[in-house]
Coordinates of C-alpha atoms and ligand atoms in Angstrom, one line a residue:
M876 CA 103.5 149.4 -16.2
Q877 CA 102.2 147.2 -19.0
D878 CA 98.6 146.1 -18.3
F879 CA 96.9 143.0 -19.7
D880 CA 93.5 141.4 -19.5
V881 CA 95.0 138.0 -18.9
V882 CA 98.5 137.0 -17.7
V883 CA 99.4 133.3 -17.9
I884 CA 102.4 132.0 -15.8
G885 CA 103.9 128.9 -17.4
S886 CA 104.0 127.9 -21.1
G887 CA 103.2 124.2 -20.9
P888 CA 100.1 122.7 -22.6
G889 CA 97.9 124.3 -19.9
G890 CA 99.5 127.7 -20.1
Y891 CA 100.0 128.2 -23.9
V892 CA 96.5 126.8 -24.7
S893 CA 94.9 129.1 -22.3
A894 CA 96.9 132.1 -23.7
I895 CA 95.8 131.2 -27.3
R896 CA 92.1 130.7 -26.3
S897 CA 92.1 134.0 -24.3
A898 CA 93.5 135.8 -27.3
Q899 CA 90.9 134.2 -29.6
L900 CA 88.3 135.6 -27.2
G901 CA 89.6 139.1 -27.7
F902 CA 91.7 139.6 -24.6
K903 CA 95.0 141.3 -24.4
V904 CA 97.3 138.5 -23.2
A905 CA 100.8 137.9 -21.9
I906 CA 102.5 134.7 -21.1
I907 CA 105.5 134.3 -18.8
E908 CA 107.9 131.3 -19.1
K909 CA 111.0 131.0 -16.9
Y910 CA 113.0 128.9 -19.5
A911 CA 114.2 130.2 -22.8
V912 CA 112.0 127.8 -24.7
M913 CA 108.2 127.5 -24.7
G914 CA 106.2 124.3 -24.2
G915 CA 106.7 123.3 -20.6
T916 CA 107.4 119.8 -19.3
C917 CA 105.3 118.1 -22.0
L918 CA 107.2 119.5 -25.0
N919 CA 110.7 119.8 -23.5
V920 CA 111.2 116.9 -21.1
G921 CA 107.9 114.9 -21.2
C922 CA 105.3 113.7 -23.7
I923 CA 107.1 114.7 -27.0
P924 CA 110.8 113.7 -26.3
S925 CA 109.6 110.4 -24.6
K926 CA 107.5 109.6 -27.6
A927 CA 110.4 110.4 -30.0
L928 CA 112.6 107.9 -28.1
L929 CA 109.8 105.4 -27.9
D930 CA 109.4 105.5 -31.7
S931 CA 113.1 105.3 -32.4
S932 CA 113.7 102.4 -30.0
E933 CA 110.7 100.6 -31.5
H934 CA 112.1 100.9 -35.0
Y935 CA 115.4 99.4 -33.6
Y936 CA 113.6 96.6 -31.8
N937 CA 111.6 95.7 -34.9
A938 CA 114.7 95.8 -37.0
V939 CA 116.4 93.3 -34.7
H940 CA 113.4 91.1 -33.8
S941 CA 110.8 91.1 -36.5
F942 CA 112.2 92.3 -39.9
E943 CA 113.5 88.8 -40.7
E944 CA 110.1 87.3 -40.1
H945 CA 108.6 89.9 -42.5
G946 CA 111.1 88.8 -45.1
I947 CA 113.4 91.8 -44.8
D948 CA 117.1 90.9 -44.5
I949 CA 119.4 93.6 -43.2
A950 CA 122.8 93.7 -41.7
K951 CA 122.7 93.5 -37.8
P952 CA 121.4 97.0 -36.8
K953 CA 123.4 99.0 -34.2
V954 CA 122.2 101.7 -31.8
N955 CA 123.6 105.2 -32.4
M956 CA 122.6 106.8 -29.2
G957 CA 124.0 110.2 -30.2
Q958 CA 121.9 110.3 -33.3
M959 CA 118.8 109.1 -31.5
I960 CA 119.1 111.9 -28.9
K961 CA 119.9 114.4 -31.7
R962 CA 116.8 113.5 -33.6
K963 CA 114.7 113.8 -30.4
A964 CA 116.2 117.3 -29.8
G965 CA 115.3 118.3 -33.3
V966 CA 111.7 117.2 -32.9
V967 CA 111.5 119.2 -29.7
S968 CA 113.0 122.4 -31.1
N969 CA 110.8 122.2 -34.2
L970 CA 107.7 122.2 -31.9
N971 CA 109.3 125.0 -29.6
A972 CA 109.4 127.1 -32.7
G973 CA 105.8 126.1 -33.5
I974 CA 104.6 127.4 -30.1
S975 CA 106.5 130.7 -30.5
Y976 CA 104.9 131.1 -33.9
L977 CA 101.5 130.6 -32.4
M978 CA 102.2 133.2 -29.7
K979 CA 103.1 135.8 -32.4
K980 CA 100.1 134.8 -34.6
N981 CA 97.7 135.4 -31.7
K982 CA 99.5 138.6 -30.7
I983 CA 100.4 137.3 -27.3
T984 CA 103.2 139.1 -25.5
T985 CA 105.9 136.7 -24.3
F986 CA 108.1 137.3 -21.3
H987 CA 111.0 134.9 -20.6
G988 CA 111.8 135.0 -16.8
L989 CA 110.6 133.8 -13.5
G990 CA 107.1 135.0 -12.7
S991 CA 106.3 135.8 -9.1
F992 CA 103.3 137.5 -7.5
D993 CA 103.9 141.1 -6.5
S994 CA 100.3 141.4 -5.5
A995 CA 97.0 139.8 -6.4
K996 CA 96.9 141.9 -9.6
T997 CA 100.6 142.3 -10.4
V998 CA 103.3 139.9 -11.4
K999 CA 107.1 140.5 -11.4
V1000 CA 109.1 139.0 -14.2
T1001 CA 112.8 138.4 -13.2
K1002 CA 114.9 137.8 -16.3
E1003 CA 118.0 135.7 -16.5
D1004 CA 120.2 138.8 -16.5
G1005 CA 118.7 139.8 -13.1
S1006 CA 116.6 142.7 -14.5
S1007 CA 113.0 142.7 -13.6
E1008 CA 109.7 144.2 -14.7
V1009 CA 106.3 144.3 -13.1
I1010 CA 103.2 143.8 -15.2
S1011 CA 99.5 144.0 -14.2
A1012 CA 96.5 142.0 -15.1
K1013 CA 92.8 141.8 -14.5
N1014 CA 93.1 138.0 -14.6
I1015 CA 96.1 135.7 -13.8
I1016 CA 96.3 132.1 -14.7
I1017 CA 98.8 129.9 -12.7
A1018 CA 100.0 127.1 -15.0
T1019 CA 103.3 126.3 -13.4
G1020 CA 103.1 122.5 -13.8
S1021 CA 105.0 119.9 -11.8
K1022 CA 108.4 118.4 -11.0
P1023 CA 109.5 114.8 -10.2
T1024 CA 108.9 113.5 -6.7
I1025 CA 112.1 112.6 -4.9
L1026 CA 112.5 110.2 -2.0
P1027 CA 114.6 111.9 0.7
F1028 CA 116.8 108.9 1.1
I1029 CA 117.6 108.4 -2.6
P1030 CA 120.5 110.6 -3.7
V1031 CA 119.5 111.7 -7.2
D1032 CA 122.8 112.9 -8.6
K1033 CA 121.4 113.2 -12.2
E1034 CA 124.4 111.2 -13.4
R1035 CA 123.8 107.6 -12.2
I1036 CA 120.6 108.0 -10.2
I1037 CA 118.4 110.0 -12.6
T1038 CA 114.9 111.3 -13.2
S1039 CA 113.0 111.2 -16.5
T1040 CA 114.7 114.4 -17.6
E1041 CA 118.1 112.8 -17.7
A1042 CA 116.7 109.5 -19.1
L1043 CA 115.7 111.5 -22.1
K1044 CA 119.3 112.5 -22.9
M1045 CA 121.4 109.5 -22.1
K1046 CA 124.9 109.3 -23.7
E1047 CA 124.9 105.5 -23.7
V1048 CA 122.5 102.6 -23.4
P1049 CA 122.6 101.4 -19.8
K1050 CA 123.8 97.8 -19.3
H1051 CA 121.4 97.4 -16.3
L1052 CA 118.8 100.1 -15.6
I1053 CA 117.1 99.8 -12.3
V1054 CA 113.7 101.6 -12.4
I1055 CA 112.1 102.7 -9.1
G1056 CA 108.4 102.9 -9.8
A1057 CA 106.6 100.9 -12.5
G1058 CA 104.0 103.6 -13.2
V1059 CA 103.6 105.4 -16.5
I1060 CA 107.2 106.9 -16.8
G1061 CA 108.8 103.6 -15.6
A1062 CA 106.8 101.6 -18.2
E1063 CA 107.6 104.0 -21.0
L1064 CA 111.2 104.8 -20.4
G1065 CA 111.9 101.3 -19.1
S1066 CA 110.6 100.0 -22.4
V1067 CA 112.8 102.4 -24.4
Y1068 CA 116.0 101.0 -22.8
A1069 CA 114.8 97.4 -22.7
R1070 CA 114.3 97.6 -26.5
L1071 CA 117.7 99.1 -27.0
G1072 CA 119.2 96.2 -25.1
S1073 CA 119.4 97.2 -21.4
K1074 CA 118.6 94.7 -18.7
V1075 CA 115.8 96.5 -16.9
S1076 CA 114.7 95.8 -13.3
F1077 CA 111.5 97.4 -12.0
I1078 CA 111.0 97.9 -8.3
E1079 CA 107.4 98.8 -7.6
F1080 CA 105.6 99.4 -4.3
A1081 CA 102.2 98.2 -5.6
D1082 CA 101.5 94.6 -6.6
S1083 CA 101.3 95.4 -10.4
M1084 CA 102.7 97.7 -13.0
I1085 CA 100.7 100.9 -13.8
P1086 CA 98.6 100.1 -10.6
T1087 CA 96.1 102.9 -11.0
M1088 CA 94.8 101.4 -14.3
D1089 CA 92.5 98.4 -14.6
K1090 CA 94.3 95.3 -13.2
T1091 CA 94.1 93.4 -16.5
M1092 CA 96.2 96.1 -18.2
G1093 CA 99.1 95.9 -15.7
K1094 CA 99.2 92.1 -15.8
E1095 CA 99.2 92.1 -19.7
L1096 CA 101.8 94.9 -19.9
Q1097 CA 104.1 93.1 -17.5
K1098 CA 103.9 90.0 -19.6
S1099 CA 104.9 91.9 -22.7
I1100 CA 107.7 93.8 -21.1
A1101 CA 109.0 90.6 -19.4
K1102 CA 109.5 89.2 -22.9
M1103 CA 112.3 91.7 -23.3
G1104 CA 114.1 90.2 -20.3
A1105 CA 113.0 92.6 -17.7
D1106 CA 112.8 91.7 -14.0
F1107 CA 110.0 92.8 -11.7
Y1108 CA 110.2 93.3 -7.9
L1109 CA 106.5 94.0 -7.2
S1110 CA 105.2 94.8 -3.7
H1111 CA 108.7 96.0 -2.9
K1112 CA 109.6 99.1 -1.0
V1113 CA 112.9 100.8 -1.8
T1114 CA 115.0 101.4 1.3
S1115 CA 118.2 102.8 -0.1
A1116 CA 120.3 103.6 -3.1
A1117 CA 124.0 104.4 -3.4
V1118 CA 126.4 105.2 -6.1
K1119 CA 130.0 104.0 -6.1
G1120 CA 131.9 104.9 -9.3
K1121 CA 129.8 103.6 -12.2
E1122 CA 127.8 101.2 -10.0
V1123 CA 124.4 101.9 -8.4
T1124 CA 123.2 99.6 -5.6
V1125 CA 119.6 99.7 -4.7
K1126 CA 118.1 97.9 -1.7
A1127 CA 114.4 97.1 -1.4
Q1128 CA 112.1 95.0 0.9
D1129 CA 109.1 92.9 0.1
S1130 CA 106.0 92.9 2.1
A1131 CA 107.4 90.3 4.5
G1132 CA 110.4 92.4 5.1
K1133 CA 112.8 90.3 3.1
E1134 CA 115.6 92.4 1.6
V1135 CA 116.9 92.3 -2.0
E1136 CA 120.0 94.1 -3.3
I1137 CA 120.1 95.0 -7.0
K1138 CA 123.2 96.4 -8.7
G1139 CA 123.1 98.3 -12.0
D1140 CA 124.9 101.1 -13.8
Y1141 CA 121.9 103.5 -13.8
C1142 CA 118.8 104.0 -11.6
L1143 CA 115.8 105.9 -12.9
V1144 CA 113.6 107.3 -10.1
C1145 CA 110.0 107.8 -11.3
I1146 CA 107.6 107.6 -8.3
G1147 CA 105.2 110.3 -9.3
R1148 CA 105.3 114.1 -9.8
R1149 CA 104.5 117.0 -7.4
P1150 CA 102.8 120.3 -8.2
Y1151 CA 105.4 123.1 -8.7
T1152 CA 105.0 126.6 -7.2
D1153 CA 108.6 127.4 -6.1
G1154 CA 109.5 131.0 -6.6
L1155 CA 105.9 132.0 -7.4
N1156 CA 105.5 133.9 -4.2
L1157 CA 101.9 132.8 -3.7
A1158 CA 101.7 134.6 -0.4
S1159 CA 101.9 138.0 -2.0
A1160 CA 98.7 137.2 -3.8
G1161 CA 97.1 135.9 -0.6
L1162 CA 97.3 132.3 -1.7
T1163 CA 98.9 129.1 -0.2
A1164 CA 99.5 125.7 -1.6
D1165 CA 97.8 122.7 0.1
E1166 CA 99.7 119.9 2.0
R1167 CA 100.4 118.2 -1.4
G1168 CA 101.7 121.4 -3.0
R1169 CA 98.6 122.0 -5.1
V1170 CA 96.8 125.3 -5.6
A1171 CA 93.2 124.8 -4.5
V1172 CA 90.5 125.8 -7.1
D1173 CA 86.8 126.1 -7.2
E1174 CA 85.4 123.1 -9.2
H1175 CA 83.0 125.2 -11.2
T1176 CA 85.4 127.9 -12.4
L1177 CA 89.0 126.8 -11.6
Q1178 CA 89.3 130.1 -9.7
T1179 CA 91.4 130.1 -6.6
S1180 CA 90.4 131.6 -3.3
V1181 CA 91.5 135.0 -4.7
P1182 CA 89.1 136.5 -7.3
G1183 CA 90.7 136.9 -10.7
I1184 CA 93.4 134.3 -10.1
Y1185 CA 92.9 130.9 -11.7
A1186 CA 95.0 127.7 -11.7
I1187 CA 95.1 124.8 -14.2
G1188 CA 97.0 121.7 -15.2
D1189 CA 99.5 119.7 -13.1
V1190 CA 99.5 122.4 -10.4
V1191 CA 95.9 121.6 -9.5
R1192 CA 94.1 118.4 -8.5
G1193 CA 93.3 115.7 -11.0
A1194 CA 95.3 113.6 -13.6
M1195 CA 98.7 115.0 -14.5
L1196 CA 98.2 114.8 -18.2
A1197 CA 98.8 117.2 -21.0
H1198 CA 95.4 116.9 -22.6
K1199 CA 93.7 117.5 -19.1
A1200 CA 95.8 120.7 -18.8
E1201 CA 94.8 121.8 -22.3
E1202 CA 91.1 121.3 -21.6
E1203 CA 91.5 123.3 -18.4
G1204 CA 93.4 126.0 -20.3
T1205 CA 90.5 126.5 -22.7
F1206 CA 88.0 126.2 -19.9
V1207 CA 89.5 129.0 -17.8
A1208 CA 89.7 131.4 -20.8
E1209 CA 86.1 130.8 -21.5
V1210 CA 85.1 131.3 -17.8
I1211 CA 86.9 134.6 -17.9
A1212 CA 85.0 135.5 -21.0
G1213 CA 81.7 134.9 -19.1
Q1214 CA 80.9 131.6 -20.9
K1215 CA 79.8 128.4 -19.2
P1216 CA 82.2 125.7 -20.4
H1217 CA 82.3 122.1 -19.2
I1218 CA 84.9 119.4 -18.6
N1219 CA 83.9 115.7 -18.1
Y1220 CA 86.8 114.6 -15.8
N1221 CA 85.5 111.0 -16.0
L1222 CA 86.2 110.9 -19.7
I1223 CA 89.9 112.1 -19.7
P1224 CA 91.6 109.2 -21.4
G1225 CA 94.9 107.8 -20.1
V1226 CA 97.5 106.3 -22.4
V1227 CA 100.8 104.5 -21.8
Y1228 CA 102.9 104.6 -25.0
T1229 CA 104.6 101.2 -24.6
W1230 CA 104.2 98.6 -27.3
P1231 CA 101.7 97.2 -27.1
E1232 CA 100.1 100.5 -26.0
V1233 CA 97.7 100.8 -23.1
A1234 CA 94.7 103.1 -23.2
A1235 CA 91.7 103.5 -21.0
V1236 CA 88.8 105.8 -20.3
G1237 CA 86.1 105.7 -17.6
K1238 CA 85.8 103.3 -14.7
T1239 CA 88.0 100.3 -14.0
E1240 CA 86.5 96.9 -12.9
Q1241 CA 88.0 97.6 -9.5
E1242 CA 86.3 101.0 -9.2
L1243 CA 82.9 99.6 -10.3
K1244 CA 83.2 96.8 -7.8
A1245 CA 84.1 99.2 -5.0
A1246 CA 81.2 101.5 -5.9
G1247 CA 78.8 98.5 -6.0
I1248 CA 77.8 99.1 -9.6
A1249 CA 76.5 96.0 -11.4
Y1250 CA 78.3 95.7 -14.8
K1251 CA 78.8 93.4 -17.7
E1252 CA 82.2 92.7 -19.2
G1253 CA 83.1 91.9 -22.8
S1254 CA 86.6 91.3 -23.9
F1255 CA 88.2 90.6 -27.3
P1256 CA 91.7 89.3 -27.8
F1257 CA 93.9 90.9 -30.4
K1258 CA 95.1 87.5 -31.4
A1259 CA 91.7 86.9 -33.0
L1260 CA 91.9 90.1 -35.1
G1261 CA 92.7 89.7 -38.8
R1262 CA 94.7 93.0 -38.9
A1263 CA 96.7 92.1 -35.8
I1264 CA 97.7 88.8 -37.3
A1265 CA 98.6 90.4 -40.6
S1266 CA 101.0 92.8 -38.9
G1267 CA 102.3 90.4 -36.3
D1268 CA 101.1 92.5 -33.3
V1269 CA 98.9 89.9 -31.6
D1270 CA 99.5 90.7 -28.0
G1271 CA 96.5 92.5 -26.4
V1272 CA 92.9 92.7 -25.4
C1273 CA 90.1 95.2 -25.6
K1274 CA 87.8 95.2 -22.5
V1275 CA 84.5 97.0 -22.4
L1276 CA 82.5 97.4 -19.2
A1277 CA 78.8 98.3 -19.5
D1278 CA 76.1 98.9 -17.0
A1279 CA 74.3 95.6 -16.2
T1280 CA 70.9 97.2 -16.5
T1281 CA 71.1 100.1 -19.1
D1282 CA 74.1 98.7 -21.2
E1283 CA 75.7 102.2 -21.0
I1284 CA 79.5 101.9 -21.5
L1285 CA 81.1 102.7 -18.2
G1286 CA 84.8 101.9 -19.0
V1287 CA 87.0 100.8 -21.9
H1288 CA 90.4 99.4 -21.3
I1289 CA 92.7 98.4 -24.2
I1290 CA 96.1 97.0 -24.4
G1291 CA 97.3 96.3 -27.9
A1292 CA 98.8 97.9 -31.0
R1293 CA 97.4 101.4 -31.7
A1294 CA 95.3 101.4 -28.5
A1295 CA 96.3 105.1 -28.0
D1296 CA 94.4 106.0 -31.2
M1297 CA 91.6 103.5 -30.7
I1298 CA 90.6 105.0 -27.3
A1299 CA 89.2 108.1 -29.0
E1300 CA 86.2 106.1 -30.3
A1301 CA 85.4 105.0 -26.7
V1302 CA 85.7 108.7 -25.5
V1303 CA 83.2 109.8 -28.2
A1304 CA 80.8 106.9 -27.5
M1305 CA 80.9 107.6 -23.7
E1306 CA 80.5 111.3 -24.1
Y1307 CA 77.3 110.6 -26.0
R1308 CA 76.4 108.0 -23.4
A1309 CA 76.3 105.2 -25.9
S1310 CA 75.4 101.7 -24.9
A1311 CA 77.6 98.7 -25.8
E1312 CA 74.9 97.7 -28.2
D1313 CA 75.1 101.1 -30.0
V1314 CA 78.8 100.6 -30.7
A1315 CA 78.4 96.9 -31.5
R1316 CA 75.9 97.8 -34.3
M1317 CA 78.2 100.4 -35.9
S1318 CA 80.2 99.4 -39.0
H1319 CA 84.0 99.3 -38.2
A1320 CA 86.3 99.1 -41.2
H1321 CA 87.8 95.7 -41.9
P1322 CA 90.6 94.9 -41.3
T1323 CA 91.4 97.4 -38.6
Y1324 CA 92.3 97.3 -34.9
T1325 CA 89.1 99.1 -34.1
E1326 CA 87.2 95.9 -34.8
A1327 CA 88.4 94.8 -31.4
M1328 CA 86.2 97.6 -29.9
K1329 CA 83.1 96.4 -31.9
E1330 CA 83.8 92.8 -31.0
A1331 CA 84.3 93.6 -27.2
C1332 CA 81.0 95.5 -27.3
L1333 CA 79.3 92.5 -28.9
A1334 CA 80.8 90.4 -26.2
A1335 CA 79.5 92.8 -23.5
T1336 CA 76.0 92.5 -24.9
A1337 CA 75.0 88.8 -24.5
K1338 CA 78.5 87.4 -25.3
R1339 CA 77.9 87.5 -29.0
S1340 CA 81.3 88.3 -30.3
I1341 CA 81.7 86.9 -33.8
H1342 CA 85.4 86.1 -34.0
S1343 CA 86.2 84.7 -30.6
Ligands
FAD1857 P1 104.0 122.0 -17.5 O1 104.0 121.4 -18.8 O2 104.9 121.4 -16.4 O3 104.5 123.5 -17.7 C1 104.7 124.4 -16.7 C2 105.6 125.5 -17.2 O4 105.6 126.6 -16.2 C3 107.1 125.1 -17.4 O5 107.6 125.4 -18.6 C4 107.8 125.9 -16.3 O6 109.2 126.2 -16.6 C5 107.0 127.1 -16.1 N1 107.1 127.7 -14.8 C6 107.0 127.2 -13.6 N2 107.1 128.1 -12.7 C7 107.2 129.3 -13.3 C8 107.3 130.6 -12.9 N3 107.3 131.0 -11.6 N4 107.5 131.6 -13.8 C9 107.5 131.3 -15.1 N5 107.4 130.0 -15.6 C10 107.2 129.1 -14.7 N6 101.2 113.7 -20.4 C11 100.4 113.2 -21.4 O7 99.2 113.6 -21.5 N7 100.9 112.4 -22.4 C12 102.1 111.9 -22.3 O8 102.6 111.2 -23.2 C13 103.0 112.4 -21.3 N8 104.3 112.0 -21.2 C14 105.1 112.4 -20.2 C15 106.4 112.0 -20.2 C16 107.2 112.4 -19.2 C17 108.6 111.9 -19.1 C18 106.7 113.3 -18.2 C19 107.6 113.9 -17.1 C20 105.4 113.8 -18.3 C21 104.6 113.3 -19.3 N9 103.3 113.7 -19.3 C22 102.4 113.3 -20.3 C23 102.7 114.7 -18.4 C24 102.6 116.1 -19.0 O9 103.9 116.5 -19.4 C25 102.1 117.1 -18.0 O10 100.8 116.6 -17.5 C26 101.9 118.5 -18.6 O11 103.1 119.0 -19.1 C27 101.3 119.5 -17.6 O12 101.1 120.7 -18.3 P2 101.1 122.0 -17.4 O13 100.8 123.1 -18.5 O14 100.2 121.9 -16.3 O15 102.6 122.2 -16.9
NAI1858 P1 103.1 107.3 -11.6 O1 102.2 107.8 -10.5 O2 102.5 106.9 -12.9 O3 103.9 106.0 -11.1 C1 104.7 106.0 -9.9 C2 104.8 104.6 -9.4 O4 105.8 104.5 -8.4 C3 103.5 104.0 -8.9 O5 103.2 102.8 -9.5 C4 103.8 103.9 -7.4 O6 103.1 102.8 -6.8 C5 105.3 103.7 -7.4 N1 106.0 104.1 -6.2 C6 105.8 105.2 -5.4 N2 106.6 105.2 -4.4 C7 107.4 104.1 -4.5 C8 108.5 103.6 -3.7 N3 108.9 104.2 -2.6 N4 109.1 102.5 -4.1 C9 108.7 101.8 -5.2 N5 107.6 102.3 -6.0 C10 107.0 103.4 -5.6 O7 104.2 108.4 -11.7 P2 105.4 108.6 -12.8 O8 105.5 107.3 -13.6 O9 106.5 109.1 -12.1 O10 104.8 109.6 -13.8 C11 104.3 110.9 -13.2 C12 103.1 111.4 -14.0 O11 103.5 111.9 -15.2 C13 102.1 110.3 -14.3 O12 101.3 110.1 -13.2 C14 101.4 110.9 -15.4 O13 100.4 111.8 -14.9 C15 102.4 111.7 -16.1 N6 102.9 110.9 -17.3 C16 102.0 110.6 -18.3 C17 102.4 109.9 -19.3 C18 101.4 109.5 -20.3 O14 100.3 110.0 -20.3 N7 101.7 108.6 -21.3 C19 103.8 109.4 -19.5 C20 104.6 109.8 -18.4 C21 104.2 110.5 -17.4

């Protein structure tokens, strides 16, 4: 039996990063992935392919809607869905090869097959051809990720009623895409098809889009997506969905019980994701998943109730984000090595890659109010930014929330062009517990979008923004 110091089950951003960090720390490492390709949800059916399609659809949308204004005359552009999906697949396979290279470079033994616990110290790998092998390990890291949540009364046939996985490999542009759930996936993939010309109807249980983010963000994002002709059925609960030939009929009720019926040719169900431990045989290791399917871990070590078994990423509590999984991957390897690493969960940024982008870190206004924390707010609109006017991307706002007494930045919420990259400044500032005054006094290159952050900090400190 092959014996390892660390065996990682799952090769998503949590798993492969923990394998690399473990190898860097001198451990003998193996990684088990049930699919033929490495990279997990994020690389194969998540972050990367969705961003490839977001970028392609944005190019198309700009070519149709803003090239002329910029003085670029071209023949009317057409969508070539086959090529768009082929390009996306190329991006993914390029990065699949990159992860395999990193495994080899770090001398990590890779197993392709289903990993299941044989005992608390041994894992059975069942390969596609049915053959199996048992390996042993001093430490095992569960990094098996998540799968889409499905409503029991919605018949997801993966043809007409689809999840994000199918929405990333469409053969045609839907005429009318009904999106159930206006959260992160709904906003991103709904945008892709709205840009490509689909009519998009969002049905959302909450009273705004991306409801877990600061309310201003959802309101502004809805305005910008509505400009592409999208419809919103907010505060609506889906009651049924049915497919007849090429037509999907979805019924929903508003809070007063009034029913609407929406007909489209595709329906994307994106109402959240659930931790995935199917086939892992947790019981053989003496483990169970909680009522929400998560593997419980100790906050200080990410160790499960069984010594030597750890869990990270989407399969444990917390934000289901690739960079959160990566931080936990590094964290666990360092815990196993006897180090004392640290993760600041309050400062994991959240980004929605629509256009304009939405990015946030720290507390929302609603959270500060609920916690009774006195705060100051400073906002700066993108339409007053020289750089935004030069590029024509004037929709957006940067909002900074600072402690009313100490001026420490408690939350930053940005909707606007390049917000995804801008949020890194807020993360660094908040990690060092900067005040709004600190950032307001730092030089920001002109003309850049980052000036919105400086101006919002000026606004948060005695309303002294210069340009608004
Ligand atoms: P996963 O990436 O889910 O990887 C788990 C791996 O474990 C999979 O490869 C699976 O096959 C394997 N596995 C499971 N069980 C077994 C087993 N028993 N044996 C062997 N292997 C097994 N996050 C962001 O931060 N930014 C984004 O832009 C973003 N975009 C997204 C877009 C979409 C459409 C989706 C669906 C998700 C997106 N996410 C994004 C979320 C992100 O993909 C996840 O948070 C991240 O992939 C979680 O990483 P993980 O390592 O925990 O698990
Ligand atoms: P989500 O939690 O972001 O959004 C789901 C939405 O569906 C919520 O707004 C919720 O109110 C709504 N909803 C739930 N039940 C409903 C019902 N019965 N009828 C109508 N609406 C209903 O989940 P989503 O969009 O599926 O994404 C899953 C996860 O994947 C995200 O939470 C995020 O962690 C990750 N992700 C991250 C991305 C990023 O970082 N850019 C991109 C895509 C996904």
